[in-house]
mmCIF file of C-alpha atoms and ligand atoms in Angstrom:
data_model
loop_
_atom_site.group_PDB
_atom_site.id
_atom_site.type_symbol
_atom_site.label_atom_id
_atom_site.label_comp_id
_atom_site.label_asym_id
_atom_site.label_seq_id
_atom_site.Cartn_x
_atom_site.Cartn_y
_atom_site.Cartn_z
ATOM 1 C CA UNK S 298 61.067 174.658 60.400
ATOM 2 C CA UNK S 299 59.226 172.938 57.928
ATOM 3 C CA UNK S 300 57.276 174.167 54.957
ATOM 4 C CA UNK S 301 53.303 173.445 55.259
ATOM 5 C CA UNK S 302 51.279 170.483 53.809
ATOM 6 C CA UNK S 303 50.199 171.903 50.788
ATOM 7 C CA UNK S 304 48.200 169.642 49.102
ATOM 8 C CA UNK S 305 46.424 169.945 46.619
ATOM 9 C CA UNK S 306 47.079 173.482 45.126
ATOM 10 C CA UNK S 307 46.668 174.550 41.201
ATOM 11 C CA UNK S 308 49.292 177.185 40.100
ATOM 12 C CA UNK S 309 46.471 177.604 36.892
ATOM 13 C CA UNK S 310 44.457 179.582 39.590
ATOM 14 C CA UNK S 311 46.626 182.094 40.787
ATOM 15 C CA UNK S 312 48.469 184.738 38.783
ATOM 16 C CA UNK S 313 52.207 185.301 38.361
ATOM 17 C CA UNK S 314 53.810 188.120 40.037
ATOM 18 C CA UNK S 315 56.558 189.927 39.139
ATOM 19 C CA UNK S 316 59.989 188.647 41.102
ATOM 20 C CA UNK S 317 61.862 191.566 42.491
ATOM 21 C CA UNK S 318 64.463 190.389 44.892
ATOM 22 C CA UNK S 319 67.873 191.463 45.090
ATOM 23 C CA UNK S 320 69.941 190.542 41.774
ATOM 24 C CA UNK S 321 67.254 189.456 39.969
ATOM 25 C CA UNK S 322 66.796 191.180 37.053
ATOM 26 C CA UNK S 323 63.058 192.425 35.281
ATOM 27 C CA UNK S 324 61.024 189.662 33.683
ATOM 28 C CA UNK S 325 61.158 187.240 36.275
ATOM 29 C CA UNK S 326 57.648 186.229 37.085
ATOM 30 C CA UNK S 327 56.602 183.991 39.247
ATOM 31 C CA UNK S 328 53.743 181.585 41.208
ATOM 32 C CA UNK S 329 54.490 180.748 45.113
ATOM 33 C CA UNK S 330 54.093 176.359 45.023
ATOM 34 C CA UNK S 331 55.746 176.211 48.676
ATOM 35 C CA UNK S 332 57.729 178.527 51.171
ATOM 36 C CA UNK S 333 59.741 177.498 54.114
ATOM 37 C CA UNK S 334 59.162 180.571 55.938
ATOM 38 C CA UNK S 335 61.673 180.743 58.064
ATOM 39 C CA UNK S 336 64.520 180.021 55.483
ATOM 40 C CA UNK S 337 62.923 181.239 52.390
ATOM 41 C CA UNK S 338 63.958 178.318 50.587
ATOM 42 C CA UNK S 339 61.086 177.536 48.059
ATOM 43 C CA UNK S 340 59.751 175.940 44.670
ATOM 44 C CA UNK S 341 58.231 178.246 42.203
ATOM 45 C CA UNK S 342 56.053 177.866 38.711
ATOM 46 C CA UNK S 343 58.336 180.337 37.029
ATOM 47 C CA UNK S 344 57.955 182.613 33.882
ATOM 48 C CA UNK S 345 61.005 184.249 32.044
ATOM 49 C CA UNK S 346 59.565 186.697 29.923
ATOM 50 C CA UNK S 347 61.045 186.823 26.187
ATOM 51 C CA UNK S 348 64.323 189.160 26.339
ATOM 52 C CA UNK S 349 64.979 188.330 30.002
ATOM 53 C CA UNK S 350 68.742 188.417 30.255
ATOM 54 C CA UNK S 351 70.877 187.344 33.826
ATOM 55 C CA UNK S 352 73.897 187.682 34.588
ATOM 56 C CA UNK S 353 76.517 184.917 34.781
ATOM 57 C CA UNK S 354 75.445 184.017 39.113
ATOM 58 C CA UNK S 355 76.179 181.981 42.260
ATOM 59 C CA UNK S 356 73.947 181.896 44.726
ATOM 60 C CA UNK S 357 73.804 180.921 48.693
ATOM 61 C CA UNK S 358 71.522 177.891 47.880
ATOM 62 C CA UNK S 359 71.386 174.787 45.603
ATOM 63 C CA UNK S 360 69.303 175.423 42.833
ATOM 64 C CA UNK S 361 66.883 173.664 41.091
ATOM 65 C CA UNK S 362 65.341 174.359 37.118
ATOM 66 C CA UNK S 363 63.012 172.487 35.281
ATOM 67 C CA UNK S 364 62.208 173.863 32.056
ATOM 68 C CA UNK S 365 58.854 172.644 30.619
ATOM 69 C CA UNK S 366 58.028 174.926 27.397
ATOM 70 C CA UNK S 367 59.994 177.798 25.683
ATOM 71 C CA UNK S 368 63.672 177.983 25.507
ATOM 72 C CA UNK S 369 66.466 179.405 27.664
ATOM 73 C CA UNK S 370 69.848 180.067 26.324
ATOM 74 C CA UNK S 371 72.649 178.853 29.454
ATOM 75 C CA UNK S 372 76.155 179.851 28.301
ATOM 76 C CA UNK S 373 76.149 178.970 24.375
ATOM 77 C CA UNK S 374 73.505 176.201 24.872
ATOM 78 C CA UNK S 375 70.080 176.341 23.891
ATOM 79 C CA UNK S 376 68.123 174.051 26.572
ATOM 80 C CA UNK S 377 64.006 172.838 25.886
ATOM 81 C CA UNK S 378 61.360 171.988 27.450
ATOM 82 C CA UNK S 379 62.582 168.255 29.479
ATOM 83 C CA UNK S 380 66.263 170.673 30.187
ATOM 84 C CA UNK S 381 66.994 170.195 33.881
ATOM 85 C CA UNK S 382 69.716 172.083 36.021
ATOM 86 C CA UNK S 383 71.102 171.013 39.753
ATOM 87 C CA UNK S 384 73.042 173.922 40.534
ATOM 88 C CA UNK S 385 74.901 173.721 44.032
ATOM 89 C CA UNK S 386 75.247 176.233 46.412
ATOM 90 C CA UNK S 387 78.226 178.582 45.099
ATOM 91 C CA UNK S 388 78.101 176.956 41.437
ATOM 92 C CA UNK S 389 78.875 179.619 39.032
ATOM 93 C CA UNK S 390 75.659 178.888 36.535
ATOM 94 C CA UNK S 391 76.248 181.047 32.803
ATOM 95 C CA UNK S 392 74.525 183.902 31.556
ATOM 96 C CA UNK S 393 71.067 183.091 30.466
ATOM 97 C CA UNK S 394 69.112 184.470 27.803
ATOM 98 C CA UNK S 395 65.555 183.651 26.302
ATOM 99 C CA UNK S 396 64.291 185.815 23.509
ATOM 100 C CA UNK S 397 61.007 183.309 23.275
ATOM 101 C CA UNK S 398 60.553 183.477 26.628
ATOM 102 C CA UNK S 399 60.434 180.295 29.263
ATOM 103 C CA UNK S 400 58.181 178.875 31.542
ATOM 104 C CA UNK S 401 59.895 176.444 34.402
ATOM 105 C CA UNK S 402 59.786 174.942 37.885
ATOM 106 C CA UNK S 403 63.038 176.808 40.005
ATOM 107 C CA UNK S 404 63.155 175.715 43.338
ATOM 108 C CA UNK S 405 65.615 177.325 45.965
ATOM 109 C CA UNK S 406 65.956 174.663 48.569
ATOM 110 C CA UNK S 407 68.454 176.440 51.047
ATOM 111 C CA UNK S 408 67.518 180.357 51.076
ATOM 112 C CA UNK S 409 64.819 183.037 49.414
ATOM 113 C CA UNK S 410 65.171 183.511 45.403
ATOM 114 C CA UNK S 411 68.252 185.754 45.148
ATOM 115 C CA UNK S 412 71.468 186.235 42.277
ATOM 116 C CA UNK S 413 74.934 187.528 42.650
ATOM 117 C CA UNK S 414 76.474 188.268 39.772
ATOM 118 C CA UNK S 415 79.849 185.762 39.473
ATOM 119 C CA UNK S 416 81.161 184.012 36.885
ATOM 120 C CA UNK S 417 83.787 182.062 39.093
ATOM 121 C CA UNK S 418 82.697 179.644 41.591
ATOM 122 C CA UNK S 419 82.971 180.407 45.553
ATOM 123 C CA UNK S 420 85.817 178.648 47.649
ATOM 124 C CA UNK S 421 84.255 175.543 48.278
ATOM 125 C CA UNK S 422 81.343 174.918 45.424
ATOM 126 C CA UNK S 423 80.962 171.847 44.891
ATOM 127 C CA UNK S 424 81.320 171.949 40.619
ATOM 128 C CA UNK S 425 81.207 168.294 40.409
ATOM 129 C CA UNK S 426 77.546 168.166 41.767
ATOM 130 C CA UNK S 427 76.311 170.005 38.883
ATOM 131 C CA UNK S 428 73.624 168.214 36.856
ATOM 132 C CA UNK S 429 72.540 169.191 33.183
ATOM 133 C CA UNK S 430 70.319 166.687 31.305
ATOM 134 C CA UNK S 431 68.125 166.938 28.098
ATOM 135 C CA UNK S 432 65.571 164.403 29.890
ATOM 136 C CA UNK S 433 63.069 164.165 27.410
ATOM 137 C CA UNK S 434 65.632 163.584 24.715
ATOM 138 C CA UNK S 435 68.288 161.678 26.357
ATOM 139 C CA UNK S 436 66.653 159.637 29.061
ATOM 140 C CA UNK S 437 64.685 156.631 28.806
ATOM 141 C CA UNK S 438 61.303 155.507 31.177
ATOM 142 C CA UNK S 439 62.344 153.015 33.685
ATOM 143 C CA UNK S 440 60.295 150.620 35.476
ATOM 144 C CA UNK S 441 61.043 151.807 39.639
ATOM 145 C CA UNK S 442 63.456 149.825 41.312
ATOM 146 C CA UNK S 443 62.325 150.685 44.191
ATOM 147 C CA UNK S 444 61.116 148.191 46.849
ATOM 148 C CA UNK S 445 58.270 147.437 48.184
ATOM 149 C CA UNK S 446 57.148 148.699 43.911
ATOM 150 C CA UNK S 447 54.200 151.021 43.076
ATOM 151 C CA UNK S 448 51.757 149.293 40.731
ATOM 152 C CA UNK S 449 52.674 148.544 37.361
ATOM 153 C CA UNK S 450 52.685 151.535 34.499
ATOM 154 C CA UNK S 451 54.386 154.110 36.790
ATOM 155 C CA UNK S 452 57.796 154.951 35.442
ATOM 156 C CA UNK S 453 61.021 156.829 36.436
ATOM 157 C CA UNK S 454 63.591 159.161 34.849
ATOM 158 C CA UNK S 455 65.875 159.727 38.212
ATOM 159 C CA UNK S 456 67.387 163.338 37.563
ATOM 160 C CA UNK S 457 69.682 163.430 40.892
ATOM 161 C CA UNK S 458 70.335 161.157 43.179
ATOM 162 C CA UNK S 459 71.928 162.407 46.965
ATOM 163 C CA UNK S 460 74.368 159.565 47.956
ATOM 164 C CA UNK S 461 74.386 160.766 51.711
ATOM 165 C CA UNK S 462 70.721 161.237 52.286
ATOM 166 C CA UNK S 463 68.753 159.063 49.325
ATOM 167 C CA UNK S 464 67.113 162.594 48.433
ATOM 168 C CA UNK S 465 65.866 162.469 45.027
ATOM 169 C CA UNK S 466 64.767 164.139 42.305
ATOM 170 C CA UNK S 467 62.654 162.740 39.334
ATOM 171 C CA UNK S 468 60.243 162.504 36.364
ATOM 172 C CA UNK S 469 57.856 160.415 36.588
ATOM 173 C CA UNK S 470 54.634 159.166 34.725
ATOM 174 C CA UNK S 471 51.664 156.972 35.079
ATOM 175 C CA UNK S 472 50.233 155.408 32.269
ATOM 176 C CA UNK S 473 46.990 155.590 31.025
ATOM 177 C CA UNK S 474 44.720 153.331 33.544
ATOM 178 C CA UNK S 475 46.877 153.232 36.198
ATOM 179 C CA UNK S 476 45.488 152.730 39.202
ATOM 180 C CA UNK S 477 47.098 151.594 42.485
ATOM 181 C CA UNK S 478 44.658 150.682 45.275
ATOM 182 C CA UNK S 479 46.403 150.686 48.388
ATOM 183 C CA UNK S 480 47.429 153.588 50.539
ATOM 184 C CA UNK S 481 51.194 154.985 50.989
ATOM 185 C CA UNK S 482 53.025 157.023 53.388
ATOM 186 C CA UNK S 483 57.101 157.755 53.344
ATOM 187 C CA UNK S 484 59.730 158.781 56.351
ATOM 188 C CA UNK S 485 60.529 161.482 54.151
ATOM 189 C CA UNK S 486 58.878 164.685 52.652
ATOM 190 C CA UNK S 487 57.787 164.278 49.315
ATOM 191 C CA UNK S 488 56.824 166.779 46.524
ATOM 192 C CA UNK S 489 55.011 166.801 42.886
ATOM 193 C CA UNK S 490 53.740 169.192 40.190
ATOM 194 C CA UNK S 491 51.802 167.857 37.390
ATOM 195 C CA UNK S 492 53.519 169.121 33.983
ATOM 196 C CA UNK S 493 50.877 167.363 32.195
ATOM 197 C CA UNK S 494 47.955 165.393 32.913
ATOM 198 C CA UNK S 495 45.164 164.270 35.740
ATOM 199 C CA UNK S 496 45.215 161.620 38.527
ATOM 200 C CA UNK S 497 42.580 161.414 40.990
ATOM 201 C CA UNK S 498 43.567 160.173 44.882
ATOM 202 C CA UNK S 499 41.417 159.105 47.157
ATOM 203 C CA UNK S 500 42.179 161.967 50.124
ATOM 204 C CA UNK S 501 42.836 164.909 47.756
ATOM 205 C CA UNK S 502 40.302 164.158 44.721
ATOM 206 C CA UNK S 503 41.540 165.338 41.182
ATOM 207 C CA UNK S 504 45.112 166.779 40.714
ATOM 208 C CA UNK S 505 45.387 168.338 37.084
ATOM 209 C CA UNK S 506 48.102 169.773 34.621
ATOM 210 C CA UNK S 507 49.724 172.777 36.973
ATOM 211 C CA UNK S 508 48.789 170.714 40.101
ATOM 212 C CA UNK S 509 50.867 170.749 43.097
ATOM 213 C CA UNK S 510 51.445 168.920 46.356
ATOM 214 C CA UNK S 511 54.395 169.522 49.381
ATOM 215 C CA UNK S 512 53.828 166.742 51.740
ATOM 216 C CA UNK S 513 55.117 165.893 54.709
ATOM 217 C CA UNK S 514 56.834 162.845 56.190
ATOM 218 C CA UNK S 515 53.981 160.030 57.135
ATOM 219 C CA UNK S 516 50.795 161.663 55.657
ATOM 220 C CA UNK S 517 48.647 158.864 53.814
ATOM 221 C CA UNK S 518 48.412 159.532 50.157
ATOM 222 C CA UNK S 519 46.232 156.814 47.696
ATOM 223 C CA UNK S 520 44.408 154.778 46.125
ATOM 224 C CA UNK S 521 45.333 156.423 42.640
ATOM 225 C CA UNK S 522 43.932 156.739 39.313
ATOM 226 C CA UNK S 523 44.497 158.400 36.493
ATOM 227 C CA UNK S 524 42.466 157.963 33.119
ATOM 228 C CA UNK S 525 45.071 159.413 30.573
ATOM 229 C CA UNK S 526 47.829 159.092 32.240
ATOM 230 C CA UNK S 527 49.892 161.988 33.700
ATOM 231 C CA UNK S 528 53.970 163.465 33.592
ATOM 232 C CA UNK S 529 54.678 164.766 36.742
ATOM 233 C CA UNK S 530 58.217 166.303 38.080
ATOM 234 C CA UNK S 531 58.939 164.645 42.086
ATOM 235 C CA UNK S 532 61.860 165.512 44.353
ATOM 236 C CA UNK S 533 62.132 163.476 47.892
ATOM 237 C CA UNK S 534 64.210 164.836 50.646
ATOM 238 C CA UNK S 535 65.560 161.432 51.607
ATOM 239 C CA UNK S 536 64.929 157.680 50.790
ATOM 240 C CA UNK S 537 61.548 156.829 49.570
ATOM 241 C CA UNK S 538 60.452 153.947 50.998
ATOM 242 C CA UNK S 539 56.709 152.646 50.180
ATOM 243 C CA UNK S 540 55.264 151.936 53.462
ATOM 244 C CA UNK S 541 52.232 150.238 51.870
ATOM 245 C CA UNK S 542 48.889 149.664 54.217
ATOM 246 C CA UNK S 543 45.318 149.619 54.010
ATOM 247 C CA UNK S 544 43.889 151.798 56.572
ATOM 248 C CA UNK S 545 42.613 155.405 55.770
ATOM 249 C CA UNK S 546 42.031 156.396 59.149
ATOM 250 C CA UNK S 547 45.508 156.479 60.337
ATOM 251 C CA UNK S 548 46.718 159.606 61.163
ATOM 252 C CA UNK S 549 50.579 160.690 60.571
ATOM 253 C CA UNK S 550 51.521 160.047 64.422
ATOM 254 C CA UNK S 551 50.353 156.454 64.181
ATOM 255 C CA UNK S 552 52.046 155.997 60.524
ATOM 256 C CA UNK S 553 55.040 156.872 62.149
ATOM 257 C CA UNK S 554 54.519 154.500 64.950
ATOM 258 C CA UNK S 555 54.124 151.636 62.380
ATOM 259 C CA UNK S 556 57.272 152.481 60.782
ATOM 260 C CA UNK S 557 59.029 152.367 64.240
ATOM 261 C CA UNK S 558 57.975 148.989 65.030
ATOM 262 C CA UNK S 559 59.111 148.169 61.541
ATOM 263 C CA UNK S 560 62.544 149.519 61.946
ATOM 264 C CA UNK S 561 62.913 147.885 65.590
ATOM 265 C CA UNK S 562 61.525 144.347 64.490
ATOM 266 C CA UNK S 563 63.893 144.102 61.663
ATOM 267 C CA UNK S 564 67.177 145.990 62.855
ATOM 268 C CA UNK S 565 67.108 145.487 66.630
ATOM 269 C CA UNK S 566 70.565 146.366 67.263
ATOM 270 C CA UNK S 567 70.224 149.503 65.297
ATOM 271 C CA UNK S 568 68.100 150.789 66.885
ATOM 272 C CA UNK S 569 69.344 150.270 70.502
ATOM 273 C CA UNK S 570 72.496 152.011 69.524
ATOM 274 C CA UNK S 571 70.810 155.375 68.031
ATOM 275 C CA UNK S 572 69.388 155.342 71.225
ATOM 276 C CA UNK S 573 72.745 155.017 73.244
ATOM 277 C CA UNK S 574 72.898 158.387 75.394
ATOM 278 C CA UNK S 575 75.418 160.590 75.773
ATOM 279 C CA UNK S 576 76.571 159.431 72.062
ATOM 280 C CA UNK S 577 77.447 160.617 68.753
ATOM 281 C CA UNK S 578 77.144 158.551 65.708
ATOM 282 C CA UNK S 579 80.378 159.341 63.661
ATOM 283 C CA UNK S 580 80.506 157.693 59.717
ATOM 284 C CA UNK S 581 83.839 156.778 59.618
ATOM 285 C CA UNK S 582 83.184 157.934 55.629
ATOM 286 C CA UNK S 583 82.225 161.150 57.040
ATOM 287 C CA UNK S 584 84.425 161.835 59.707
ATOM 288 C CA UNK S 585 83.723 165.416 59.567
ATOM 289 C CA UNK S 586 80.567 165.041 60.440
ATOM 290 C CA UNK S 587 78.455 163.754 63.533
ATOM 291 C CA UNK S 588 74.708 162.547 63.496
ATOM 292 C CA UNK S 589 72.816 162.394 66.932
ATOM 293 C CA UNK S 590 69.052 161.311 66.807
ATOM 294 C CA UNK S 591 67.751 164.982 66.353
ATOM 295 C CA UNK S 592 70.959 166.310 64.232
ATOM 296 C CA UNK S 593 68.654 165.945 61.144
ATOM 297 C CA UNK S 594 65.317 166.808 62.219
ATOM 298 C CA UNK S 595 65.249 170.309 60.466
ATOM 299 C CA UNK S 596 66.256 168.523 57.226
ATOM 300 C CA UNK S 597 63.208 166.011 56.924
ATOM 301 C CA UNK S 598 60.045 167.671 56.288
ATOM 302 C CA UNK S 599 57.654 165.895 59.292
ATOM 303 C CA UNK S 600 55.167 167.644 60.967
ATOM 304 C CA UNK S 601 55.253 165.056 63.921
ATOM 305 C CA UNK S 602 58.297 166.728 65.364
ATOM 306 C CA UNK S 603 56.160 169.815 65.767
ATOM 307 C CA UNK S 604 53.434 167.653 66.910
ATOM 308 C CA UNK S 605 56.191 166.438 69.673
ATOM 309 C CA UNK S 606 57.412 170.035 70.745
ATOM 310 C CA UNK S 607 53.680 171.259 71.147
ATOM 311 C CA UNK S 608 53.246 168.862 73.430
ATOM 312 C CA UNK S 609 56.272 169.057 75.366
ATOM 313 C CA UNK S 610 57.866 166.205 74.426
ATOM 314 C CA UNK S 611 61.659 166.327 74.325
ATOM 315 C CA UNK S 612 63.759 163.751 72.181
ATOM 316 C CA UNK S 613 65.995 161.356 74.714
ATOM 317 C CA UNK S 614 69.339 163.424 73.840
ATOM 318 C CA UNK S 615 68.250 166.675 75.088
HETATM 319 FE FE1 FE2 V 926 54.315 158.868 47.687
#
């Protein structure tokens, strides 16, 4: 199941509530940004009030932190605003402390919010995907390698990168007087919260400091402005590629049509053997596991499949 286009919502309109799942201790406040509601996996506008103290933790889910003002003390580090955390599933993460208090993005991208108090990994964690970066300090702006490229004067800090899926999480900013003036859409889901500053787009109007979009696979998003500029924090949930067009009209069924006739003009033989029936695609780097046309569906936020089982329509392998 997928989580719901949100776009645009404003966490500066909504208060926080208090968290009170299991594990979690007091002073864990937070705004809802996006829900899968069957998993419970989620991103958050989170605030730590000052003297909130957890437990060294695993959890069931990889875990996400952003912090973007106060301080939070993880182990015997002190981590600022710019401190970002990938924590995967079954990662012990340290005791954490704030006497200042901290305000942060946390995103939970496998199950609800939840702690267990651990300070040894589970069988299986995978420690060496743990990510811990200063990005404001030790980071610099790069110009987005990315091909076909967004206009110039948008910039990347790339915080994780997923070498099976292209998933990605970032920082990125657009200068002040950016403007890009065609229209986008991606095969993947794509997500963005405004820690600082305004752009204006042409579908969803103004998106300010606390703004916040989940969008799906294939939804048209620009032209783009933004006056002073903007910081914003983006995750993808696989490889973002610009499909770059001109019409506003077309709807996310016909987007994905386009990209279709992309993929078949260009890789022909691909795509007639993801369509061989009766037939497994095994990467002989992953051996373990097996990919059939639907085997990632759930993974890739697109509201077309839904669009395909509401109207009866069965993929080829079923
Ligand atoms: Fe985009």
């Amino acid at each position: 199941m997928a989580r719901k286009h949100i776009e645009p919502f404003v966490d500066r309109d909504v208060e926080f509530k208090r968290l009170g799942m299991k594990g979690i201790p007091s002073g864990y406040n937070y705004k809802m940004l996006s829900i899968d509601e069957d998993s419970g996996a989620c991103t958050m506008t989170v605030q730590w009030d000052s003297g909130y103290r957890q437990p060294p933790s695993v959890s069931y889910s990889d875990l996400e932190i952003f912090i973007m003002d106060g301080e939070m003390k993880v182990g015997d580090t002190i981590w600022r605003k710019g401190g970002y955390f990938f924590v995967p599933r079954g990662v012990s993460l340290p005791a954490f402390s704030t006497d200042k208090g901290c305000f942060a993005l946390v995103m939970y991208n496998d199950t609800e919010p939840h702690i267990v108090e651990s300070d040894a990994d589970m069988d299986g964690a995978d420690r060496g995907g743990l990510v811990q970066l200063a990005t404001y300090d030790e980071m610099p702006w790069q110009v987005p390698t990315l091909f076909p490229q967004t206009a110039t004067g948008c910039l990347l800090k790339l915080l994780r990168f997923d070498e099976k899926t292209h998933a990605m999480t970032f920082l990125y900013t657009m200068t002040p007087g950016f403007q890009q003036d065609n229209i986008s859409y991606h095969d993947c889901a794509e997500e963005a919260y405004h820690v600082w500053g305004t752009s204006w787009m042409m579908q969803f109007g103004d998106l300010p400091t606390g703004g916040y979009f989940w969008r799906p696979a294939y939804v048209n998003h620009g032209a783009f402005y933004s006056e002073h500029g903007i910081l914003g924090f983006g995750r993808t949930d696989g490889e973002l590629h610009n499909h770059f067009h001109w019409n506003p009209y077309s709807n996310p069924e016909e987007n994905a049509d386009r990209a279709a006739a992309r993929l078949i003009r260009q890789k022909p033989e691909l795509n007639k053997w993801m369509f061989t029936h009766d037939h497994n695609h095994i990467d002989f780097e992953h051996p373990d596991e097996q990919y059939s046309a639907d085997s990632e569906s759930d993974r890739i936020h697109s509201h077309i499949h839904e669009h395909m089982h509401k109207h009866g329509i069965e993929h080829s392998h079923d």
